[in-house]
Tab-separated table of C-alpha atoms and ligand atoms in Angstrom:
chain	number	residue	atom	x	y	z
A	1	ALA	CA	0.230	0.198	-0.285
A	2	MET	CA	0.914	3.712	-0.091
A	3	GLN	CA	2.342	5.750	2.416
A	4	THR	CA	2.507	9.068	3.199
A	5	ILE	CA	5.971	10.058	3.901
A	6	PRO	CA	6.042	11.638	7.813
A	7	ARG	CA	6.433	15.450	7.130
A	8	ASP	CA	8.853	17.758	9.080
A	9	PRO	CA	5.884	20.346	10.894
A	10	SER	CA	8.099	23.398	10.050
A	11	LEU	CA	6.710	25.560	7.057
A	12	ASP	CA	9.991	26.158	5.945
A	13	SER	CA	13.514	23.773	7.372
A	14	THR	CA	16.030	26.528	5.876
A	15	LEU	CA	16.322	28.154	9.228
A	16	ASP	CA	16.364	24.661	11.042
A	17	VAL	CA	19.283	23.319	9.148
A	18	VAL	CA	20.762	26.449	9.863
A	19	ARG	CA	20.144	26.461	13.500
A	20	GLU	CA	21.004	22.718	13.973
A	21	GLY	CA	23.605	22.116	11.597
A	22	PHE	CA	25.191	18.757	11.656
A	23	PRO	CA	22.246	16.453	13.536
A	24	PHE	CA	19.041	17.923	11.813
A	25	ILE	CA	18.022	14.770	10.153
A	26	TRP	CA	19.332	12.606	12.463
A	27	ASN	CA	17.338	15.127	15.469
A	28	ARG	CA	13.983	14.592	12.899
A	29	VAL	CA	14.458	11.041	12.170
A	30	ARG	CA	14.145	10.190	16.139
A	31	ASN	CA	11.410	12.512	16.535
A	32	LEU	CA	9.501	11.502	13.585
A	33	HIS	CA	10.617	7.695	14.318
A	34	SER	CA	10.860	7.507	10.327
A	35	ASP	CA	14.180	6.974	8.349
A	36	ILE	CA	12.174	9.409	6.088
A	37	PHE	CA	11.041	12.308	6.079
A	38	GLN	CA	9.603	15.283	3.759
A	39	ILE	CA	10.446	19.013	4.180
A	40	ARG	CA	10.762	22.045	2.705
A	41	LEU	CA	13.440	23.136	2.090
A	42	MET	CA	13.954	27.216	0.606
A	43	GLY	CA	10.687	26.626	-0.213
A	44	GLN	CA	10.329	23.942	-2.350
A	45	ARG	CA	9.636	19.813	-1.064
A	46	ALA	CA	12.654	17.843	-0.249
A	47	ILE	CA	13.110	14.002	1.426
A	48	CYS	CA	15.480	13.088	4.195
A	49	LEU	CA	16.927	9.630	4.088
A	50	HIS	CA	18.647	8.039	6.860
A	51	GLY	CA	20.823	4.149	7.523
A	52	PRO	CA	22.394	1.691	5.184
A	53	GLU	CA	19.204	0.859	3.662
A	54	ALA	CA	18.525	4.463	2.484
A	55	ALA	CA	22.231	4.951	1.706
A	56	GLU	CA	21.967	1.792	-1.097
A	57	LEU	CA	19.065	3.216	-2.596
A	58	PHE	CA	20.565	6.959	-2.929
A	59	TYR	CA	23.471	5.498	-3.965
A	60	ASP	CA	22.203	3.470	-6.739
A	61	PRO	CA	22.180	5.859	-10.135
A	62	ALA	CA	19.512	4.195	-11.638
A	63	TYR	CA	17.057	6.626	-9.321
A	64	PHE	CA	18.885	9.390	-8.822
A	65	VAL	CA	20.898	12.278	-10.085
A	66	ARG	CA	23.393	14.665	-9.349
A	67	THR	CA	22.934	17.338	-11.424
A	68	GLY	CA	21.320	20.556	-9.791
A	69	ALA	CA	21.096	18.553	-6.825
A	70	VAL	CA	23.749	21.301	-5.334
A	71	PRO	CA	23.784	24.710	-4.800
A	72	ARG	CA	25.372	27.743	-6.263
A	73	ARG	CA	26.696	28.631	-3.405
A	74	VAL	CA	28.067	25.536	-2.513
A	75	GLN	CA	29.351	25.193	-5.839
A	76	THR	CA	30.511	28.602	-5.959
A	77	THR	CA	32.778	27.714	-2.741
A	78	LEU	CA	33.379	25.049	-2.055
A	79	MET	CA	34.348	22.687	-5.238
A	80	GLY	CA	33.749	24.675	-8.664
A	81	LEU	CA	30.812	25.208	-10.996
A	82	ASP	CA	30.211	22.464	-12.568
A	83	ALA	CA	32.833	19.930	-11.513
A	84	VAL	CA	33.080	16.040	-10.934
A	85	GLN	CA	30.259	16.099	-8.326
A	86	THR	CA	27.483	17.349	-10.453
A	87	HIS	CA	27.616	15.380	-13.320
A	88	ASP	CA	25.900	12.166	-14.082
A	89	GLY	CA	26.606	8.871	-16.466
A	90	ALA	CA	29.413	8.751	-19.455
A	91	GLU	CA	30.430	12.267	-18.046
A	92	HIS	CA	31.491	11.351	-14.417
A	93	ARG	CA	32.803	8.237	-15.517
A	94	CYS	CA	35.009	9.866	-17.544
A	95	ARG	CA	36.143	12.858	-14.924
A	96	LYS	CA	36.131	9.867	-12.631
A	97	ASP	CA	38.693	7.564	-14.001
A	98	ALA	CA	41.556	10.307	-13.877
A	99	PHE	CA	40.914	11.141	-10.091
A	100	MET	CA	41.128	7.039	-9.540
A	101	ALA	CA	44.033	6.753	-11.808
A	102	LEU	CA	46.024	8.972	-9.331
A	103	MET	CA	44.996	7.062	-6.102
A	104	THR	CA	47.212	3.528	-7.784
A	105	PRO	CA	49.355	2.561	-4.430
A	106	GLN	CA	52.639	3.664	-6.219
A	107	SER	CA	51.464	7.357	-6.846
A	108	ARG	CA	49.748	7.051	-3.014
A	109	GLY	CA	53.198	6.264	-1.931
A	110	ARG	CA	54.833	9.032	-3.135
A	111	LEU	CA	52.481	11.395	-1.722
A	112	MET	CA	53.274	10.129	1.628
A	113	ARG	CA	56.620	10.455	0.917
A	114	LEU	CA	56.650	13.973	0.255
A	115	LEU	CA	54.435	14.088	3.727
A	116	ALA	CA	56.319	12.707	6.135
A	117	ARG	CA	59.400	15.304	5.295
A	118	GLU	CA	57.128	17.868	5.396
A	119	TRP	CA	56.040	16.956	8.858
A	120	GLN	CA	60.098	16.434	9.951
A	121	ALA	CA	60.038	19.507	8.647
A	122	ALA	CA	57.270	21.690	10.192
A	123	ALA	CA	58.913	19.412	13.625
A	124	GLU	CA	62.026	21.993	13.778
A	125	TYR	CA	60.626	24.804	12.882
A	126	TRP	CA	58.150	24.217	15.747
A	127	ALA	CA	61.354	23.293	18.170
A	128	GLY	CA	61.839	26.847	17.802
A	129	GLN	CA	58.329	28.546	18.515
A	130	GLU	CA	56.119	28.954	21.868
A	131	GLU	CA	53.420	27.728	20.675
A	132	ILE	CA	51.783	26.730	17.197
A	133	VAL	CA	48.507	25.472	16.348
A	134	LEU	CA	48.046	22.905	15.081
A	135	PHE	CA	45.146	23.087	12.448
A	136	ASP	CA	46.827	26.162	10.613
A	137	GLU	CA	50.180	24.277	10.020
A	138	ALA	CA	48.449	20.655	9.274
A	139	GLN	CA	46.831	22.531	6.626
A	140	GLU	CA	50.326	24.589	5.169
A	141	VAL	CA	52.395	20.406	6.103
A	142	LEU	CA	49.400	19.312	3.992
A	143	CYS	CA	49.591	22.137	1.351
A	144	ARG	CA	53.023	21.572	0.667
A	145	ALA	CA	53.254	18.359	-0.148
A	146	ALA	CA	49.737	17.667	-2.158
A	147	CYS	CA	51.367	20.792	-4.493
A	148	ALA	CA	54.943	18.965	-4.770
A	149	TRP	CA	52.531	15.904	-4.649
A	150	ALA	CA	49.998	17.273	-7.381
A	151	GLY	CA	52.968	18.909	-10.053
A	152	VAL	CA	52.039	22.703	-9.190
A	153	PRO	CA	55.154	24.607	-7.724
A	154	LEU	CA	54.898	26.432	-4.888
A	155	PRO	CA	57.083	28.656	-3.864
A	156	ASP	CA	58.161	28.700	-0.253
A	157	GLU	CA	56.678	32.430	0.509
A	158	ASP	CA	53.230	31.266	-0.907
A	159	ALA	CA	52.543	28.352	0.816
A	160	ARG	CA	51.208	29.746	4.327
A	161	ARG	CA	48.592	31.892	2.092
A	162	ARG	CA	47.694	29.590	-0.229
A	163	ALA	CA	47.243	26.731	2.421
A	164	ARG	CA	44.503	29.110	3.558
A	165	ASP	CA	42.760	29.642	0.905
A	166	PHE	CA	42.511	26.411	0.419
A	167	GLY	CA	40.960	26.234	4.071
A	168	LEU	CA	39.082	28.658	3.631
A	169	MET	CA	36.716	26.877	0.503
A	170	VAL	CA	35.957	24.371	2.549
A	171	ASP	CA	34.949	26.805	6.033
A	172	ALA	CA	33.047	28.141	3.438
A	173	PHE	CA	29.889	25.201	2.742
A	174	GLY	CA	28.331	25.771	5.291
A	175	GLY	CA	28.237	29.406	6.099
A	176	ALA	CA	26.334	32.796	5.175
A	177	GLY	CA	27.505	36.334	4.377
A	178	PRO	CA	31.668	37.207	5.542
A	179	ARG	CA	32.167	33.176	5.584
A	180	HIS	CA	30.285	32.659	2.398
A	181	TRP	CA	32.270	35.869	0.617
A	182	ARG	CA	36.018	34.969	1.806
A	183	GLY	CA	35.478	31.004	0.362
A	184	LYS	CA	34.031	32.792	-2.973
A	185	ARG	CA	36.831	35.343	-3.074
A	186	ALA	CA	39.580	32.470	-1.819
A	187	ARG	CA	38.478	30.523	-4.839
A	188	THR	CA	38.924	32.944	-7.696
A	189	ARG	CA	42.184	33.315	-6.189
A	190	THR	CA	42.830	29.702	-6.654
A	191	GLU	CA	41.695	29.093	-9.694
A	192	ASP	CA	42.961	32.306	-11.463
A	193	TRP	CA	46.594	30.614	-10.232
A	194	MET	CA	46.042	26.962	-11.266
A	195	GLU	CA	44.129	28.070	-14.754
A	196	GLY	CA	47.504	30.040	-15.615
A	197	LEU	CA	49.357	26.702	-14.760
A	198	ILE	CA	47.290	24.359	-16.706
A	199	LYS	CA	47.694	27.373	-20.013
A	200	GLN	CA	51.014	26.965	-19.087
A	201	ILE	CA	51.473	22.714	-18.937
A	202	ARG	CA	49.617	22.815	-22.184
A	203	LYS	CA	51.707	25.203	-24.078
A	204	GLY	CA	54.254	23.476	-23.304
A	205	ARG	CA	55.869	26.083	-21.176
A	206	LEU	CA	55.485	24.068	-17.547
A	207	GLU	CA	56.976	20.632	-17.437
A	208	VAL	CA	55.416	18.080	-15.058
A	209	ALA	CA	55.694	14.862	-14.568
A	210	ALA	CA	53.607	12.862	-16.480
A	211	GLY	CA	50.980	11.166	-14.996
A	212	SER	CA	50.790	13.743	-12.077
A	213	PRO	CA	47.677	15.011	-10.999
A	214	ALA	CA	48.429	18.200	-13.115
A	215	ASP	CA	49.521	16.500	-15.606
A	216	VAL	CA	46.273	14.409	-15.706
A	217	MET	CA	44.218	17.154	-15.644
A	218	ALA	CA	45.906	19.503	-17.930
A	219	GLY	CA	44.479	17.015	-20.470
A	220	LEU	CA	41.761	15.584	-19.394
A	221	GLY	CA	38.265	16.022	-21.829
A	222	ASP	CA	35.108	15.214	-22.128
A	223	ALA	CA	33.109	12.605	-23.081
A	224	ASP	CA	33.567	13.468	-26.578
A	225	GLY	CA	37.156	14.002	-26.476
A	226	GLU	CA	36.820	17.270	-26.614
A	227	LEU	CA	39.825	18.675	-23.659
A	228	LEU	CA	38.436	20.541	-20.657
A	229	SER	CA	38.030	24.770	-20.719
A	230	ALA	CA	41.401	25.541	-18.817
A	231	ARG	CA	38.970	27.055	-16.501
A	232	MET	CA	37.360	23.456	-15.552
A	233	ALA	CA	40.519	21.457	-15.748
A	234	ALA	CA	41.404	24.112	-13.120
A	235	ILE	CA	38.880	23.417	-11.424
A	236	GLU	CA	38.985	19.961	-11.493
A	237	LEU	CA	43.117	20.158	-10.419
A	238	ILE	CA	41.870	22.324	-7.124
A	239	ASN	CA	39.788	18.776	-6.674
A	240	VAL	CA	42.982	17.416	-5.657
A	241	VAL	CA	44.916	19.921	-3.995
A	242	ARG	CA	42.428	21.117	-1.369
A	243	PRO	CA	40.436	18.047	0.479
A	244	ILE	CA	44.131	16.442	0.950
A	245	VAL	CA	44.456	20.390	2.703
A	246	ALA	CA	41.045	19.701	4.603
A	247	ILE	CA	42.522	16.698	6.337
A	248	ALA	CA	43.632	19.332	8.282
A	249	THR	CA	40.157	19.305	10.335
A	250	TYR	CA	40.344	15.723	11.209
A	251	ILE	CA	44.226	15.378	11.856
A	252	THR	CA	43.267	17.800	14.689
A	253	PHE	CA	40.194	16.069	15.886
A	254	ALA	CA	42.887	12.797	15.634
A	255	ALA	CA	45.104	15.528	17.845
A	256	VAL	CA	41.657	16.252	20.776
A	257	ALA	CA	41.328	12.373	21.004
A	258	LEU	CA	44.686	11.479	21.742
A	259	HIS	CA	45.242	14.355	24.052
A	260	GLU	CA	41.546	13.611	26.134
A	261	TYR	CA	41.812	9.292	26.232
A	262	PRO	CA	46.108	9.291	26.397
A	263	ALA	CA	45.457	5.574	27.133
A	264	TYR	CA	45.294	4.858	23.307
A	265	LYS	CA	49.051	6.494	23.107
A	266	GLY	CA	50.337	2.444	24.169
A	267	LEU	CA	48.065	1.051	22.115
A	268	LEU	CA	49.088	2.865	19.078
A	269	ARG	CA	53.120	2.044	19.702
A	270	ALA	CA	52.119	-1.704	20.382
A	271	ASP	CA	49.620	-2.432	16.942
A	272	GLU	CA	50.040	-1.211	13.804
A	273	GLU	CA	46.402	-2.046	13.174
A	274	TYR	CA	45.192	0.002	16.171
A	275	THR	CA	46.654	2.988	13.940
A	276	GLU	CA	43.852	1.687	11.256
A	277	TYR	CA	40.746	1.195	14.122
A	278	PHE	CA	41.837	5.012	15.369
A	279	VAL	CA	41.747	6.981	12.035
A	280	GLN	CA	38.540	5.057	11.471
A	281	GLU	CA	37.070	6.425	15.050
A	282	VAL	CA	38.375	9.528	13.855
A	283	ARG	CA	36.121	9.758	11.045
A	284	ARG	CA	32.727	8.050	12.390
A	285	ASP	CA	32.950	10.366	15.340
A	286	PHE	CA	34.060	13.636	14.578
A	287	PRO	CA	31.804	15.791	11.930
A	288	PHE	CA	32.541	16.653	8.843
A	289	ALA	CA	30.492	16.174	6.052
A	290	PRO	CA	26.606	16.546	7.319
A	291	PHE	CA	24.647	15.480	4.185
A	292	LEU	CA	24.710	14.907	0.688
A	293	GLY	CA	21.739	15.338	-1.685
A	294	ALA	CA	20.620	14.607	-5.304
A	295	ARG	CA	17.849	14.391	-7.019
A	296	VAL	CA	15.278	11.867	-8.341
A	297	ARG	CA	15.822	10.780	-12.014
A	298	GLN	CA	12.374	9.382	-12.646
A	299	ASP	CA	9.648	8.044	-10.831
A	300	PHE	CA	9.804	5.162	-8.543
A	301	THR	CA	8.371	3.746	-4.678
A	302	TRP	CA	10.635	2.547	-2.733
A	303	ARG	CA	9.115	0.793	0.976
A	304	GLY	CA	5.780	2.460	-0.321
A	305	CYS	CA	6.919	5.726	-0.787
A	306	ARG	CA	6.790	7.594	-3.999
A	307	PHE	CA	9.610	9.304	-5.030
A	308	ASP	CA	8.533	12.286	-8.060
A	309	LYS	CA	11.242	12.479	-11.054
A	310	GLY	CA	13.035	15.822	-9.717
A	311	THR	CA	12.825	16.193	-6.030
A	312	LEU	CA	15.843	16.764	-3.986
A	313	VAL	CA	16.718	14.335	-1.482
A	314	LEU	CA	19.624	14.603	0.963
A	315	LEU	CA	21.064	11.499	2.914
A	316	ASP	CA	22.259	11.748	6.176
A	317	VAL	CA	25.904	11.093	6.484
A	318	TYR	CA	26.373	12.702	10.476
A	319	GLY	CA	23.393	10.755	11.851
A	320	LEU	CA	24.330	7.366	10.295
A	321	ASN	CA	28.171	8.141	11.904
A	322	HIS	CA	25.802	7.936	15.416
A	323	ASP	CA	22.453	5.567	14.248
A	324	PRO	CA	23.144	3.058	17.827
A	325	ARG	CA	21.602	1.060	15.101
A	326	VAL	CA	25.102	0.032	14.032
A	327	TRP	CA	27.334	2.041	16.216
A	328	PRO	CA	26.900	0.901	19.676
A	329	GLU	CA	27.517	3.675	22.489
A	330	PRO	CA	27.794	5.815	19.535
A	331	ASN	CA	28.611	8.701	21.722
A	332	VAL	CA	31.580	7.080	22.791
A	333	PHE	CA	35.038	7.351	21.558
A	334	TRP	CA	36.095	3.647	21.156
A	335	PRO	CA	38.475	2.397	18.301
A	336	ASP	CA	38.171	-1.462	19.170
A	337	ARG	CA	34.927	-1.619	17.862
A	338	PHE	CA	36.599	-1.518	14.456
A	339	ARG	CA	37.594	-4.781	15.319
A	340	HIS	CA	34.095	-6.426	14.948
A	341	GLN	CA	32.838	-4.223	13.476
A	342	ALA	CA	31.093	-5.492	9.980
A	343	ILE	CA	31.600	-2.595	7.164
A	344	SER	CA	29.370	-2.161	4.162
A	345	PRO	CA	29.508	-0.020	1.470
A	346	TYR	CA	26.430	1.947	3.011
A	347	ASN	CA	26.360	1.689	6.906
A	348	PHE	CA	30.051	3.800	7.096
A	349	ILE	CA	29.554	7.111	4.646
A	350	PRO	CA	32.068	9.664	6.473
A	351	GLN	CA	33.583	10.378	2.863
A	352	GLY	CA	29.858	9.275	0.442
A	353	GLY	CA	29.463	5.469	0.085
A	354	GLY	CA	28.354	2.713	-3.086
A	355	TYR	CA	31.067	2.561	-5.670
A	356	TYR	CA	34.521	4.650	-6.338
A	357	ASP	CA	34.198	3.959	-10.088
A	358	THR	CA	31.023	3.997	-10.811
A	359	GLY	CA	29.078	6.194	-8.604
A	360	HIS	CA	30.648	10.100	-6.767
A	361	ARG	CA	32.369	8.139	-3.054
A	362	CYS	CA	35.014	10.323	-2.593
A	363	ALA	CA	37.775	8.870	-4.962
A	364	GLY	CA	40.928	10.333	-2.098
A	365	GLU	CA	38.959	7.590	0.966
A	366	TRP	CA	42.511	6.158	0.956
A	367	ILE	CA	44.487	9.242	0.706
A	368	THR	CA	42.938	10.332	3.975
A	369	ILE	CA	43.173	7.221	5.747
A	370	GLU	CA	46.793	6.937	5.308
A	371	THR	CA	47.533	10.295	5.622
A	372	LEU	CA	45.507	10.249	8.970
A	373	LYS	CA	47.688	7.047	10.121
A	374	GLN	CA	50.776	9.216	9.648
A	375	ALA	CA	50.315	12.279	11.214
A	376	VAL	CA	49.098	10.371	14.407
A	377	THR	CA	52.007	8.276	14.095
A	378	PHE	CA	54.154	11.252	13.856
A	379	LEU	CA	51.960	13.140	17.252
A	380	ASN	CA	52.186	9.933	19.025
A	381	THR	CA	55.592	9.259	18.302
A	382	GLY	CA	57.694	11.651	16.327
A	383	ILE	CA	56.982	14.584	18.673
A	384	ARG	CA	56.924	15.607	22.350
A	385	TYR	CA	55.092	18.605	23.004
A	386	GLU	CA	52.445	19.791	26.243
A	387	VAL	CA	48.996	20.571	25.622
A	388	PRO	CA	48.012	24.231	28.105
A	389	ALA	CA	44.122	24.777	28.939
A	390	GLN	CA	42.361	25.844	26.169
A	391	ASP	CA	38.708	25.400	24.672
A	392	LEU	CA	38.608	22.027	22.466
A	393	ARG	CA	34.734	22.230	22.454
A	394	TYR	CA	33.591	22.202	18.478
A	395	ASP	CA	30.041	23.118	17.705
A	396	LEU	CA	27.365	21.588	15.981
A	397	THR	CA	25.995	23.739	14.906
A	398	ARG	CA	28.546	24.961	12.641
A	399	MET	CA	29.084	23.081	9.605
A	400	PRO	CA	32.140	22.374	9.190
A	401	THR	CA	33.501	22.461	12.392
A	402	LEU	CA	36.529	22.331	14.209
A	403	PRO	CA	38.062	22.045	18.381
A	404	ALA	CA	38.012	25.898	18.723
A	405	SER	CA	41.309	26.395	20.057
A	406	GLY	CA	42.472	25.169	16.148
A	407	PHE	CA	44.677	22.713	18.952
A	408	VAL	CA	47.245	24.600	20.368
A	409	MET	CA	50.862	22.824	21.138
A	410	ARG	CA	53.523	23.740	23.634
A	411	GLN	CA	57.548	23.077	24.370
A	412	VAL	CA	57.005	21.566	20.717
A	413	ARG	CA	60.569	18.415	20.901
A	414	PRO	CA	61.038	16.360	17.594
A	415	THR	CA	62.286	13.043	19.091
A	416	GLY	CA	64.608	11.983	16.410
B	508	HEM	C1	33.551	13.315	-2.571
B	508	HEM	C2	33.942	14.008	1.746
B	508	HEM	C3	39.251	13.680	0.941
B	508	HEM	C4	38.550	13.973	-3.915
B	508	HEM	C5	33.356	13.369	-1.309
B	508	HEM	C6	32.379	13.356	-1.262
B	508	HEM	C7	32.527	13.487	0.461
B	508	HEM	C8	34.076	13.736	0.547
B	508	HEM	C9	31.241	13.482	1.147
B	508	HEM	C10	30.781	13.175	-2.064
B	508	HEM	C11	30.475	11.730	-1.522
B	508	HEM	C12	28.757	11.907	-2.974
B	508	HEM	O1	28.942	12.935	-3.578
B	508	HEM	O2	28.853	10.752	-2.540
B	508	HEM	C13	35.779	13.936	1.808
B	508	HEM	C14	36.335	13.833	3.453
B	508	HEM	C15	37.463	14.078	3.486
B	508	HEM	C16	37.541	13.844	1.594
B	508	HEM	C17	35.745	14.251	4.580
B	508	HEM	C18	38.720	13.978	4.182
B	508	HEM	C19	39.379	15.586	4.492
B	508	HEM	C20	39.259	13.590	-0.357
B	508	HEM	C21	40.195	13.582	-0.753
B	508	HEM	C22	40.694	14.161	-2.074
B	508	HEM	C23	39.000	13.950	-2.275
B	508	HEM	C24	41.922	13.982	0.270
B	508	HEM	C25	41.451	13.484	-3.157
B	508	HEM	C26	42.953	13.584	-3.048
B	508	HEM	C27	37.252	13.857	-3.985
B	508	HEM	C28	36.426	13.764	-5.003
B	508	HEM	C29	35.444	13.804	-4.993
B	508	HEM	C30	35.244	13.301	-3.637
B	508	HEM	C31	37.628	13.933	-6.052
B	508	HEM	C32	34.427	13.511	-5.821
B	508	HEM	C33	33.678	11.778	-6.408
B	508	HEM	C34	32.877	12.250	-7.657
B	508	HEM	O3	31.480	13.082	-7.082
B	508	HEM	O4	32.495	10.893	-8.081
B	508	HEM	N1	34.488	13.468	-0.496
B	508	HEM	N2	36.860	13.858	1.031
B	508	HEM	N3	38.538	13.815	-0.979
B	508	HEM	N4	36.410	14.127	-2.808
B	508	HEM	FE1	36.113	13.546	-0.663
């Protein structure tokens, strides 16, 4: 029988999304006792989905498309206009293949070696400072290594401000007013810079290693074989570097977890496997992506509920990571859960679900995990430091969010 989708009583939920932030969908799943409900968002009807079964539906390209799903304000800050995230079918596949070609073990290994060098150099610099803010420092470390890996020349004196610009694009995604404009300006500056590089590469004036991200994006064509515009190639090259810089957010959360649960420090030293559980728990427990959007490709019915073509559908990412039906004691930071937890493409989706090649799942998930493991080991064994009193709380109503202090470290000394 046809079911009516439970309705949020609010006439328009746009303000509630802003007020509640990350737990917006999850709050209503619990109040309405339903993994599916409908709202009005910016004047249009939208359906919210929660849970592994809903994620499986959301990631079936037979039912959903991404074209027209990402708000312009998010495209002009976070990901760039008309980027890989907004395409479907052959056009998406063409671009996604280019990203996935950068994710071979050899290519990732090269990034890890560059990162190891940058962490070491940073530690020596920090030793000469009274105190440092880990979030800012990590952004710079990641930016330097990511650019070197990508084939993007980055003069020393530019590293700080370029890293900051990548960070501002991410910081803008759930923001309005000044935060949005700052992100937009950062994106324009970065696109201008990268577009110049793409043009130089295409003219043969800048040599880049074959198969490097800059080389791959400069040569990328669309599904008809037509070379992407230099601006579009720049946007996709930014889609490689920016999210690597964004790993600074998870690194900062990982530092907080190490500080607040020092008992794990010994376990991390003793057991290589444990480092993986630890970073998976960081990705589960700490918020980054709140929810994802898609539009209904064609009319269909799911669990008796009608989905009309064109309807905006939001999939809950944050809430699934805190659902006790999947994660016992979800609000406890407990890496050991990953020893036994069965992971499917749909029940653990901090960076999207489904499949890498055919769907929209994050191309950089392996890089994120490896980078985090390396950073956790570095924080735990590569340096010694003191953590002065500071405000480590993070605000769930702000998207994205971060520990308020950015994690201040004092008296940093390399150990080796
Ligand atoms: C897509 C999160 C790191 C490249 C995504 C999506 C999420 C996400 C939620 C969307 C999935 C969907 O639309 O279904 C994150 C988080 C990261 C991270 C939280 C950690 C900071 C990275 C890294 C890279 C990367 C390191 C590349 C080096 C991409 C690309 C897409 C994507 C290219 C678009 C995939 C597509 O539309 O097919 N990411 N990501 N991400 N991510 Fe990441």
